[in-house]
Coordinates of C-alpha atoms in Angstrom, one line a residue:
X24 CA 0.0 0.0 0.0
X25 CA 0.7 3.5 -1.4
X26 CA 1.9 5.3 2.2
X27 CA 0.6 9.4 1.6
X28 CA 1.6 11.8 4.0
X29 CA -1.7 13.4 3.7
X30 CA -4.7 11.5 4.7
X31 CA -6.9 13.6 3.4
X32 CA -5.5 12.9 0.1
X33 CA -6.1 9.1 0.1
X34 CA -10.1 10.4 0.9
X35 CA -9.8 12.1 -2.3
X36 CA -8.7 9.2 -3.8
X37 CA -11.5 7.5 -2.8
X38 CA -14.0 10.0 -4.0
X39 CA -16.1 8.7 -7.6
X40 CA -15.3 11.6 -8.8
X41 CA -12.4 14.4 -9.0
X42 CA -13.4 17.5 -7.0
X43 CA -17.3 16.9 -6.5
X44 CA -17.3 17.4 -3.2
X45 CA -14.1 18.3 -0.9
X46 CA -13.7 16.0 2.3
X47 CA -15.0 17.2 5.6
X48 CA -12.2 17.1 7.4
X49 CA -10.3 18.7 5.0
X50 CA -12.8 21.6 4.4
X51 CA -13.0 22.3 7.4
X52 CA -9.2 22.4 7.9
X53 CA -8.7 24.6 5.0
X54 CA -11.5 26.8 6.4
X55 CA -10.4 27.3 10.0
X56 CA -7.9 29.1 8.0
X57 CA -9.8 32.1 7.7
X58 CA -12.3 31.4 10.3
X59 CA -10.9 34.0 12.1
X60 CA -11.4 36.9 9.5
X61 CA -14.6 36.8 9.4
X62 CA -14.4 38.9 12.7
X63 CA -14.9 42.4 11.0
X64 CA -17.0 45.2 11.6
X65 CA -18.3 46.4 8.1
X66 CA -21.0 48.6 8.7
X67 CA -24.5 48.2 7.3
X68 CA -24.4 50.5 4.3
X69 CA -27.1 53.6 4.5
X70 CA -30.1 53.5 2.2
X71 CA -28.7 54.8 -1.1
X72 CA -30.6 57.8 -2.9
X73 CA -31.0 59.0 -6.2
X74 CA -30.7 62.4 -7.6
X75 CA -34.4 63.5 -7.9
X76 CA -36.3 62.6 -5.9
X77 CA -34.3 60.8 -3.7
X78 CA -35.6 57.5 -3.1
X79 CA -33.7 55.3 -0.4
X80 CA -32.2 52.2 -1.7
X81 CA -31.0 50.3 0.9
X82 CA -27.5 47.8 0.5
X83 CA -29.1 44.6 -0.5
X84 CA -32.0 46.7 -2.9
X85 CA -28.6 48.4 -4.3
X86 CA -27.5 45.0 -5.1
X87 CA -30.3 43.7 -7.0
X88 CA -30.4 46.8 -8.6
X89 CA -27.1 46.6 -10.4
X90 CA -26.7 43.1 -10.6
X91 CA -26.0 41.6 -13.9
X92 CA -28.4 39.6 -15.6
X93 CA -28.4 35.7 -14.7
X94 CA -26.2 33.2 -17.0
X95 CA -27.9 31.2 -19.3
X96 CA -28.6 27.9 -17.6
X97 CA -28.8 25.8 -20.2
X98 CA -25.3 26.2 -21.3
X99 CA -23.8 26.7 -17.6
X100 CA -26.3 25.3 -14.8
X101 CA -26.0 26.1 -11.7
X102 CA -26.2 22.9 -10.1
X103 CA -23.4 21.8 -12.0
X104 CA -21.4 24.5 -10.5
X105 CA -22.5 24.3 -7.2
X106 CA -23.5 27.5 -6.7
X107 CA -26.9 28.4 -5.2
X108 CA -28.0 32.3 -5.8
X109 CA -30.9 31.9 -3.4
X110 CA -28.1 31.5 -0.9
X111 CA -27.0 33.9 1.6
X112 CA -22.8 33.7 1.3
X113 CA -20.9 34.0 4.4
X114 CA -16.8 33.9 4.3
X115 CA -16.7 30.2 5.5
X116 CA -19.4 29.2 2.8
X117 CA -17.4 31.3 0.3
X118 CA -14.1 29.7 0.7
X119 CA -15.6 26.2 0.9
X120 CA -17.7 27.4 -2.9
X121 CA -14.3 28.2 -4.1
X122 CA -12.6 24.9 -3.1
X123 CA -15.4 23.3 -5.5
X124 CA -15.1 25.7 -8.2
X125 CA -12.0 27.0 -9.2
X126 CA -9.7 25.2 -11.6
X127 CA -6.4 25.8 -9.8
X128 CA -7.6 23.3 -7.3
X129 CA -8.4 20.4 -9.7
X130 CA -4.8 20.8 -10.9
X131 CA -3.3 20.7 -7.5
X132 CA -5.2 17.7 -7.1
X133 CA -4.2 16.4 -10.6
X134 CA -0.8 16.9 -10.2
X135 CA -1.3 14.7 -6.7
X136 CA -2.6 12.3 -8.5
X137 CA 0.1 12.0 -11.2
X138 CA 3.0 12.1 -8.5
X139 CA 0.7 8.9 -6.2
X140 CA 1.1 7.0 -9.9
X141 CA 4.8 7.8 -10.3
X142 CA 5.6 6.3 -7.4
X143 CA 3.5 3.1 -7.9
X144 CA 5.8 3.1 -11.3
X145 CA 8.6 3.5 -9.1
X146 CA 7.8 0.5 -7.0
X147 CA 7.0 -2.0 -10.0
X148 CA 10.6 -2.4 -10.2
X149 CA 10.7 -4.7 -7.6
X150 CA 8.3 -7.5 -9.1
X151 CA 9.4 -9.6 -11.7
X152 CA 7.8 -9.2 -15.3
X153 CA 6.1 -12.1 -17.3
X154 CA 6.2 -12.0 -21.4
X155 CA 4.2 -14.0 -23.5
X156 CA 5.7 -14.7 -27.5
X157 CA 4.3 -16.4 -30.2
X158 CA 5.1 -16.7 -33.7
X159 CA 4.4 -19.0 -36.9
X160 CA 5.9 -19.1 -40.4
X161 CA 6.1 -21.0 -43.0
X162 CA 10.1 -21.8 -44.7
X163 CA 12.2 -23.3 -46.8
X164 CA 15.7 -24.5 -46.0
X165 CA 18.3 -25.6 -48.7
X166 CA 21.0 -27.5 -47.6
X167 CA 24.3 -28.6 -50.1
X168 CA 25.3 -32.1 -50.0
X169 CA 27.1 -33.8 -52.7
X170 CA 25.4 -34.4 -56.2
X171 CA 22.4 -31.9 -55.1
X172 CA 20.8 -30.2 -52.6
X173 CA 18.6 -30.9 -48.9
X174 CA 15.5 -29.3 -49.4
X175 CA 13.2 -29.3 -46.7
X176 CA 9.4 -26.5 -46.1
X177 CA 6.8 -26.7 -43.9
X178 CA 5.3 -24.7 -41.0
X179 CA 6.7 -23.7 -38.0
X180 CA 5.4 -22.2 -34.5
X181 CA 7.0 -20.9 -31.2
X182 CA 5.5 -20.0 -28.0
X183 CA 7.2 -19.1 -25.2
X184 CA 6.8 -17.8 -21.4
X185 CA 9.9 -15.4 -20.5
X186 CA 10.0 -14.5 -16.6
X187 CA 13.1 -11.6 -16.0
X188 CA 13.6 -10.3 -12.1
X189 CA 16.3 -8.1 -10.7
X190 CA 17.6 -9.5 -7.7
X191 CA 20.1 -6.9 -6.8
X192 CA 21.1 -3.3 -8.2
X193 CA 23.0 -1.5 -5.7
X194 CA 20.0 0.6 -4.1
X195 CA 18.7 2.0 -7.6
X196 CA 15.3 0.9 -6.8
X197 CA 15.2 1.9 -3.1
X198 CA 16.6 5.2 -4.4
X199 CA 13.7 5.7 -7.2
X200 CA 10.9 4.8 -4.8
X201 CA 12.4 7.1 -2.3
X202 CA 12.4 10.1 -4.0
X203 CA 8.9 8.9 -5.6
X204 CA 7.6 9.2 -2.1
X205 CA 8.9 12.5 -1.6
X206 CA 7.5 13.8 -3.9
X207 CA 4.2 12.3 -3.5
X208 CA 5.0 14.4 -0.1
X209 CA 5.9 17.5 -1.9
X210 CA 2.3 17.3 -4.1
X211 CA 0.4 16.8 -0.6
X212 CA 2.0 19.6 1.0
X213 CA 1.5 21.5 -2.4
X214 CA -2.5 20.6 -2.5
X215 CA -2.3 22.3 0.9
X216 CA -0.8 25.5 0.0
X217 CA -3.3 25.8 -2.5
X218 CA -5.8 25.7 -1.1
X219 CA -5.0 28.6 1.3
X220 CA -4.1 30.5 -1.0
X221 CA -7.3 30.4 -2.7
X222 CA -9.2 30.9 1.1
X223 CA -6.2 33.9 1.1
X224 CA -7.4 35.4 -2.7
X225 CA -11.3 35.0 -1.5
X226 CA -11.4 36.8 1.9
X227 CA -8.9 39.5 0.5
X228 CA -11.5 40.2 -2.6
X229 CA -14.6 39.5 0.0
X230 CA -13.0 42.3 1.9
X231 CA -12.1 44.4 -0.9
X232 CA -16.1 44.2 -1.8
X233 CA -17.5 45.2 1.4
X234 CA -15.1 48.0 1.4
X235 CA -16.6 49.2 -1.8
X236 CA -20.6 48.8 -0.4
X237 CA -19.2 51.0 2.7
X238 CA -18.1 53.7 0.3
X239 CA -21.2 53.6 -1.4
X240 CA -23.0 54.3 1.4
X241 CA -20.5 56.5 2.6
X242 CA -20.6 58.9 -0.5
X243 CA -24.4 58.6 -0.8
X244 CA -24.0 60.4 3.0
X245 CA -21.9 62.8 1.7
X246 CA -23.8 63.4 -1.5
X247 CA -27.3 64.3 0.8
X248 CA -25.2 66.3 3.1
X249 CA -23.8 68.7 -0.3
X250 CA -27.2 68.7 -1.6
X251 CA -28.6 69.7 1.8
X252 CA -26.1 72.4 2.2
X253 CA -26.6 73.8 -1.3
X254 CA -30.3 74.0 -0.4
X255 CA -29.3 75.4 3.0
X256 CA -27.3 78.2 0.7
X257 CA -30.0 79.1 -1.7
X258 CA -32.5 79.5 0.7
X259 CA -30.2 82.2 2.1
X260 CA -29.4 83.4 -0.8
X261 CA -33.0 84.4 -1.2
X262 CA -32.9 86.1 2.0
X263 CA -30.4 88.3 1.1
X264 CA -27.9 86.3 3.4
X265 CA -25.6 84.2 1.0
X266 CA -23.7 85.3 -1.9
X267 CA -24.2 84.2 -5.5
X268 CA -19.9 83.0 -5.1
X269 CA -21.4 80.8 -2.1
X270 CA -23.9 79.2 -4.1
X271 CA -21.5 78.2 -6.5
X272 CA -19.2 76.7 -4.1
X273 CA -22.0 74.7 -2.9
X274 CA -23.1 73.1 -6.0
X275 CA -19.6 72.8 -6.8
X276 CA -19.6 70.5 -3.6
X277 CA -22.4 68.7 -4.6
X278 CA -21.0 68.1 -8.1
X279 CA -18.2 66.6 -7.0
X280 CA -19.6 64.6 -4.5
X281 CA -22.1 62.9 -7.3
X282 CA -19.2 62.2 -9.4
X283 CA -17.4 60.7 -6.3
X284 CA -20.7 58.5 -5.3
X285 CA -20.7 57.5 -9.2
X286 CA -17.3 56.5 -8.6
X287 CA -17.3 54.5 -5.9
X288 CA -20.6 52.7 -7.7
X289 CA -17.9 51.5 -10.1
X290 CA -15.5 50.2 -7.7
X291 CA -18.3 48.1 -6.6
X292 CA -18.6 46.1 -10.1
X293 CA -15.0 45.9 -10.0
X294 CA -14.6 44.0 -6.3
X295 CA -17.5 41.8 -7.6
X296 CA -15.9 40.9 -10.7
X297 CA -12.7 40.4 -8.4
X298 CA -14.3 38.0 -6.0
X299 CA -16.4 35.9 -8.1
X300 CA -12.8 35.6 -10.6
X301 CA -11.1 34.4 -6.6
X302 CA -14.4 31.9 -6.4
X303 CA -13.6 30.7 -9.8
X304 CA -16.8 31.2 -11.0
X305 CA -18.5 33.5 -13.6
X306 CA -19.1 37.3 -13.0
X307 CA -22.2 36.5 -14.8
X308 CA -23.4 35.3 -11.1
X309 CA -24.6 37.5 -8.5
X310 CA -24.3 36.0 -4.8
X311 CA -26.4 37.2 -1.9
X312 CA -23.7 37.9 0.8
X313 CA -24.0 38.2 4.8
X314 CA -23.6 41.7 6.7
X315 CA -20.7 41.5 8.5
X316 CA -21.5 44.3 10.6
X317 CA -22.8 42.6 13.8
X318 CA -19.5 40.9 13.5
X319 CA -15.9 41.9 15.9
X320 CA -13.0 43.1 13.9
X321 CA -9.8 41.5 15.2
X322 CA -8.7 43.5 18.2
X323 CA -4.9 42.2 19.1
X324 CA -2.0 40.3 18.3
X325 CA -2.1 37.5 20.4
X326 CA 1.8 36.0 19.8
X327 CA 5.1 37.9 19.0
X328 CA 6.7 37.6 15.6
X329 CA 9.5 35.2 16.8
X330 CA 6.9 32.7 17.7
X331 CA 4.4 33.1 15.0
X332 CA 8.0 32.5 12.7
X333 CA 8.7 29.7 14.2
X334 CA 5.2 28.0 13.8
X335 CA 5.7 28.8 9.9
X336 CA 9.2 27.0 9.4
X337 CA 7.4 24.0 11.1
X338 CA 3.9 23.7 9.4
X339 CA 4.2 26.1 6.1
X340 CA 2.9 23.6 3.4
X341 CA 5.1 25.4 0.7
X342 CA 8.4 25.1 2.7
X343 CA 7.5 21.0 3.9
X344 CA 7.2 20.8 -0.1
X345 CA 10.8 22.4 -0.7
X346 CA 12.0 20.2 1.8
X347 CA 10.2 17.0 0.0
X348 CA 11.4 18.2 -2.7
X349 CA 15.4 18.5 -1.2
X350 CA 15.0 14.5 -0.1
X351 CA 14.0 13.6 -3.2
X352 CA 16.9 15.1 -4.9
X353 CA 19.5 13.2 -2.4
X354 CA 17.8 10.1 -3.3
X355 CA 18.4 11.0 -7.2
X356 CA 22.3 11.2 -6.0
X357 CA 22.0 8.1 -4.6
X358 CA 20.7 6.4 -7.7
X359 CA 23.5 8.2 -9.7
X360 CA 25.9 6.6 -7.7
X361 CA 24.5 3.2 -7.8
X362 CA 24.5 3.1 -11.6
X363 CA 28.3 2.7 -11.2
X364 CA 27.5 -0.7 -9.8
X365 CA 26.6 -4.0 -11.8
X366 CA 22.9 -5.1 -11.5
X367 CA 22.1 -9.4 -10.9
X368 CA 19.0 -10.9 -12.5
X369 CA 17.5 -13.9 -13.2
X370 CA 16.2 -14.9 -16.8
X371 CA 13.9 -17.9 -17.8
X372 CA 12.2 -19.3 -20.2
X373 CA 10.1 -22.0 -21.0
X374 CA 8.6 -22.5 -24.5
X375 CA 7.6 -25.2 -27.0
X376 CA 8.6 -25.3 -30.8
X377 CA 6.4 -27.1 -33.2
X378 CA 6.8 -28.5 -36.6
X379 CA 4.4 -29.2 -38.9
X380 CA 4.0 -31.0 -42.5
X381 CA 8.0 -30.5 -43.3
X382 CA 8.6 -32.1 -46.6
X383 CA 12.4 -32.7 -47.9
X384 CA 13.5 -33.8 -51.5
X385 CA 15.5 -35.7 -52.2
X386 CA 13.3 -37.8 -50.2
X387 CA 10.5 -40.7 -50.7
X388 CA 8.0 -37.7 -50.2
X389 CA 7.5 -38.3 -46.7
X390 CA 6.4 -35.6 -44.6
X391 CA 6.5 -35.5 -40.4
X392 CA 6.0 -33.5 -37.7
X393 CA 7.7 -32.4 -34.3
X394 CA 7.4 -31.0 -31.1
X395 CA 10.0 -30.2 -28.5
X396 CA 9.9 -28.3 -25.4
X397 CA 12.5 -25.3 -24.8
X398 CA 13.5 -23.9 -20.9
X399 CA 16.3 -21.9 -20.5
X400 CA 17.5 -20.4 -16.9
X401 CA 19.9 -17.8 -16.8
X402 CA 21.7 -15.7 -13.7
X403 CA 22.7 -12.4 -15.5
X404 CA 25.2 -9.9 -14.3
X405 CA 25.5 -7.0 -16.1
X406 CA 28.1 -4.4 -15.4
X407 CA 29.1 -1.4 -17.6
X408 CA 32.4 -0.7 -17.4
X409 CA 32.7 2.6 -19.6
X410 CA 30.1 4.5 -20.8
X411 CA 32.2 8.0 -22.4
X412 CA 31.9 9.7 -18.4
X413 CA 27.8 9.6 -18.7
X414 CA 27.7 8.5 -15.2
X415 CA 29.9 10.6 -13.7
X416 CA 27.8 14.0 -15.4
X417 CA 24.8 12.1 -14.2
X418 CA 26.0 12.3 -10.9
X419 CA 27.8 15.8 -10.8
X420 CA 24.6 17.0 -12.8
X421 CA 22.0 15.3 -9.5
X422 CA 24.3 16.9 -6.9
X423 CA 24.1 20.2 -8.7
X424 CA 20.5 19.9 -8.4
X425 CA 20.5 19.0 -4.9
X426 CA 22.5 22.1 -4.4
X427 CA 20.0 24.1 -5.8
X428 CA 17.1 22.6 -4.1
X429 CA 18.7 23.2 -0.5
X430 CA 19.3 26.9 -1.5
X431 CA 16.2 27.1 -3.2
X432 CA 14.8 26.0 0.4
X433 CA 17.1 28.4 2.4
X434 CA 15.3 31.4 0.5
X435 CA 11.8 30.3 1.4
X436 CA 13.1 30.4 4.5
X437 CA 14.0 33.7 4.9
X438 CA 11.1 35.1 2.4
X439 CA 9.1 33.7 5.0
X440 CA 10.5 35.6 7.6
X441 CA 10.6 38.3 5.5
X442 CA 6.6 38.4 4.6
X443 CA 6.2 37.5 8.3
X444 CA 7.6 40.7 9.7
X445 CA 6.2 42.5 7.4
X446 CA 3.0 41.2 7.7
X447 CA 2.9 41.4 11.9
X448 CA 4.1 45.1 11.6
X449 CA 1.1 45.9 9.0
X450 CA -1.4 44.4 10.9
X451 CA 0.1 45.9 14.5
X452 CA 0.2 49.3 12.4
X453 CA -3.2 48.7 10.9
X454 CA -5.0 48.5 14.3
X455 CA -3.3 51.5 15.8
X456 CA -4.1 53.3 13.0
X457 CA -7.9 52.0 13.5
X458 CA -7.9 53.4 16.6
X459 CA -7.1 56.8 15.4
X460 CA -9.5 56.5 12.3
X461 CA -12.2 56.5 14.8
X462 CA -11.7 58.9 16.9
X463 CA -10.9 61.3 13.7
X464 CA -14.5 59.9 12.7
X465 CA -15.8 60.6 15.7
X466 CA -14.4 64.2 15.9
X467 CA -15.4 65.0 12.3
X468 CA -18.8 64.3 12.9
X469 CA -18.8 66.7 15.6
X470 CA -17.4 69.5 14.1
X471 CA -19.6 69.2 11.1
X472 CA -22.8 68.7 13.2
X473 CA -21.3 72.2 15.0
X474 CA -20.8 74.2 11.8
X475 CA -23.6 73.5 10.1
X476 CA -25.8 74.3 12.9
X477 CA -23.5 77.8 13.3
X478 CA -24.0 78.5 9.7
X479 CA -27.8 78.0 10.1
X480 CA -27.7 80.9 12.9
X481 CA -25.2 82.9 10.6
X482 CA -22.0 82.4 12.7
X483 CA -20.2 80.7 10.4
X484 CA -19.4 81.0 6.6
X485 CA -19.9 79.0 3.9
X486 CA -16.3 78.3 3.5
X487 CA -16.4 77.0 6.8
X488 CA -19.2 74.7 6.4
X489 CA -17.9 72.9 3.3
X490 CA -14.5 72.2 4.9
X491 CA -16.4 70.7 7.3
X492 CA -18.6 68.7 4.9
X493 CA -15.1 67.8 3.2
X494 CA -13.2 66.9 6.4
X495 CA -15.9 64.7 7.3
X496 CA -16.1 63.1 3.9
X497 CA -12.3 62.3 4.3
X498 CA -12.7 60.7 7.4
X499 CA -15.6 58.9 6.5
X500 CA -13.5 57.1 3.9
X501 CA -10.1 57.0 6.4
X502 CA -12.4 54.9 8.5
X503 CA -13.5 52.2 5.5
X504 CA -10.0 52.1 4.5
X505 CA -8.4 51.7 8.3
X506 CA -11.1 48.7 8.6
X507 CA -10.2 47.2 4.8
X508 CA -6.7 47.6 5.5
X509 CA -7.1 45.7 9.0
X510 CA -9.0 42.9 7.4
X511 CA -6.6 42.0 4.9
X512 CA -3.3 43.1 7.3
X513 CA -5.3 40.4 9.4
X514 CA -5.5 37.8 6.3
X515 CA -2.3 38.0 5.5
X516 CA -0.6 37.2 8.1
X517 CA -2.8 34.2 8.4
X518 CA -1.7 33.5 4.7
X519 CA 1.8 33.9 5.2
X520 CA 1.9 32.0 8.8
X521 CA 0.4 28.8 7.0
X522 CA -1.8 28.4 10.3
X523 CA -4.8 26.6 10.2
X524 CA -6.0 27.0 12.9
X525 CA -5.1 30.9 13.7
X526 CA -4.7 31.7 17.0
X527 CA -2.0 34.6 15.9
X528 CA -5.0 37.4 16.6
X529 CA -7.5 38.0 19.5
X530 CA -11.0 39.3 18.9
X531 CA -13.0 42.3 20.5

């Protein structure tokens, strides 16, 4: 029996068919992964207005509003893609649609495959192999003698049963199912990788989407609050109170807040298109998603770098696969080197020869037949001697690759530690920074609620106001981008920790 590092993959083995339906335990392996970034705080967008009137439109009406017509389902069902638009899509039930979906996981899992039947190739060295032959003719043989010649036809067959086994070789064969077995190891460890990165790519582009609805609903505020103050401005204007230059900066305001609520509209198709490319499905489909707002974001880091490092040069599927990949190398050397030695088989045959209707002249035109039985057993020893320096490249050329493969390894190592740092000091930066985005939320809302009702009683000017609406506007969208960069700060140092089960963060 095939041993496989992964158990998981042996279940897929199993499976009727190729990527119908992902193992339990290894969904819900690959989605503990991200189990944890689901704990965000995107707030439930405000209902969304248009120009005139303004009718409210709240988030999910929005989506149904711009979603793109439905795929034809005769050419691309549904079912058959497991996707279910009547479905309300959390990040768990995202990830786990993507496992089924997207193509770079069937080649993962084909490439598995192919590397489970090089190594039973590798192991069918040690059995002996059985040949059948068979042949028939028909001849003629001329032999001189003296005065003439002995001439003799007829019909001939052979059949024969040829058994050859290698008995020894030096370790070639332990060497080629060694490094087989590695690298079975080094597709496993691969199939994992893969599929975090794809859990990675979907919360990153989930993230990126809700982002977009919170700017939508953060530039429809905006928008209502320029329209509101223009209004406020005419209506003084009539009164004698305003200036025509005033008015003007206030639709001005309002002008560029509509292009800016426009704006961010796009960059909502965009995310879409984004995640359903990460969920390897059509952007044809539209998915009903959860509102994460009810939901923590991540409120600490719960481990220091040097630990969270160390956890990744144990348990990071991508480096266990360089180092699969290393062992299987060293077992290449090894075979190299054992081609210098003679290999010792056994050969045997066992066969009969038949004869049939052989007629000879000179003769009294008799004819006969025969039948004999053939067996041969042979102990082979085959030993090449010189061979023009092939072996010795062979082996010079496996320890050069072995080279490469162990510094190949040493610079995932450090690119881990690299992305590691780099990733901790982001996401430590990221919820300082969301700290600060509040309270500058906070404080903007304050000062705006001030001016505008100081402008109402004439204490302040228009100039004033608009700052305001502006500063407020800006920290509106500092606050959406503080949480969005959090979120994925927060993913990816999951990602690049190759956790599973990520304990790296602590929750509000």
């Amino acid at each position: 029996m095939i041993r496989q590092p992964n158990k998981r993959l042996k279940k897929f083995v199993s499976s009727s068919a190729i990527l119908p339906y992902l193992a339990p335990a290894y969904r819900n392996a690959a989605l503990a992964a991200l189990t944890l970034l689901t704990a965000c705080t995107v707030p439930k967008p405000a209902p969304i207005a248009e120009y005139d009137p303004p009718p409210p439109l709240s988030r999910h009406a929005y989506q149904a509003q711009n979603r793109p017509p439905a795929p034809d389902t005769s050419s691309s069902p549904t079912e058959d893609a497991g996707i279910d638009t009547q479905q309300t899509y959390d990040l768990p039930a995202l990830v786990d649609l993507a496992l089924h979906t997207h193509p770079e996981t069937r080649i993962s899992w084909e490439e598995a495959k192919a590397a489970a039947a090089r190594l039973e190739r590798n192991r069918s060295n040690w059995y002996p192999t059985l040949t059948v032959m068979a042949f028939g003719q028909h001849f003629t043989s001329s032999f001189p003698i003296p005065g003439s010649a002995l001439v003799s036809n007829g019909y001939a067959a052979f059949a024969s049963l040829d058994l050859a086994w290698t008995l020894f070789d030096f370790g070639r064969r332990e060497a080629l199912v060694d490094a087989g077995t590695q690298r079975l190891s080094a597709a496993n460890f691969a199939f994992d990788r893969k599929h975090q990165e794809i859990a990675y790519r979907v919360a990153s582009s989930f993230f990126a989407y809700q982002a977009a609805l919170a700017k939508v609903t953060a530039a429809q505020q905006t928008f209502e609050s320029a329209k509101t103050n223009a209004d406020s401005v005419q209506a003084k204007l009539k009164q004698g109170l305003a200036t025509k230059p005033d008015l003007l900066l206030a639709l001005q305001e309002q002008a560029k807040s509509s292009y800016d609520l426009q704006d961010a509209r796009g960059s909502v198709t965009q995310t879409r298109a984004d995640l359903t490319t990460s969920l390897g499905i059509s952007p044809a489909y539209s998915l009903q998603l959860v509102d994460l707002s009810k939901l923590p974001l991540p409120a600490e880091l719960a481990q220091s770098v040097e630990k969270i490092v160390d956890q990744a040069l144990e348990q990071r599927p991508d480096l266990l696969a360089r180092l699969a990949e290393l062992r299987a190398r060293e077992a290449d050397v090894k075979k190299a080197r054992a081609e210098f030695w003679p290999k010792v088989s056994l050969r045997g045959m066992v066969g009969n020869q038949y004869w049939g209707n052989v007629h000879t002249k000179p003769s009294g035109g008799e004819s006969y037949s025969a039948n004999t039985m053939v067996d041969t057993a042979m102990l082979n020893v085959e030993w090449t001697l010189f061979d023009g320096f092939e072996r010795s490249n062979a082996v010079r050329e496996a320890e050069a690759k072995r080279s490469a493969s162990q510094a190949q390894l040493e610079a995932l190592r450090l690119e881990i530690m690299r992305d590691i740092w780099k990733a901790y000091a982001d996401t430590k930066t990221a919820l300082e920074k969301r700290e600060f985005a509040l309270a500058l939320l906070k404080a903007a809302e304050e000062s705006y609620a001030a001016t505008q009702e100081s402008y109402t009683h004439g204490f302040s000017t228009v100039i004033e106001l608009l700052s305001a609406q502006k500063d407020l506007a800006r920290a509106r969208y500092t606050e959406i981008d503080s949480r969005a960069t959090l979120l994925r700060s927060a993913a990816t140092l999951v990602y690049v920790s190759g956790e599973q089960n990520p304990e790296v963060l602590d929750e509000h």
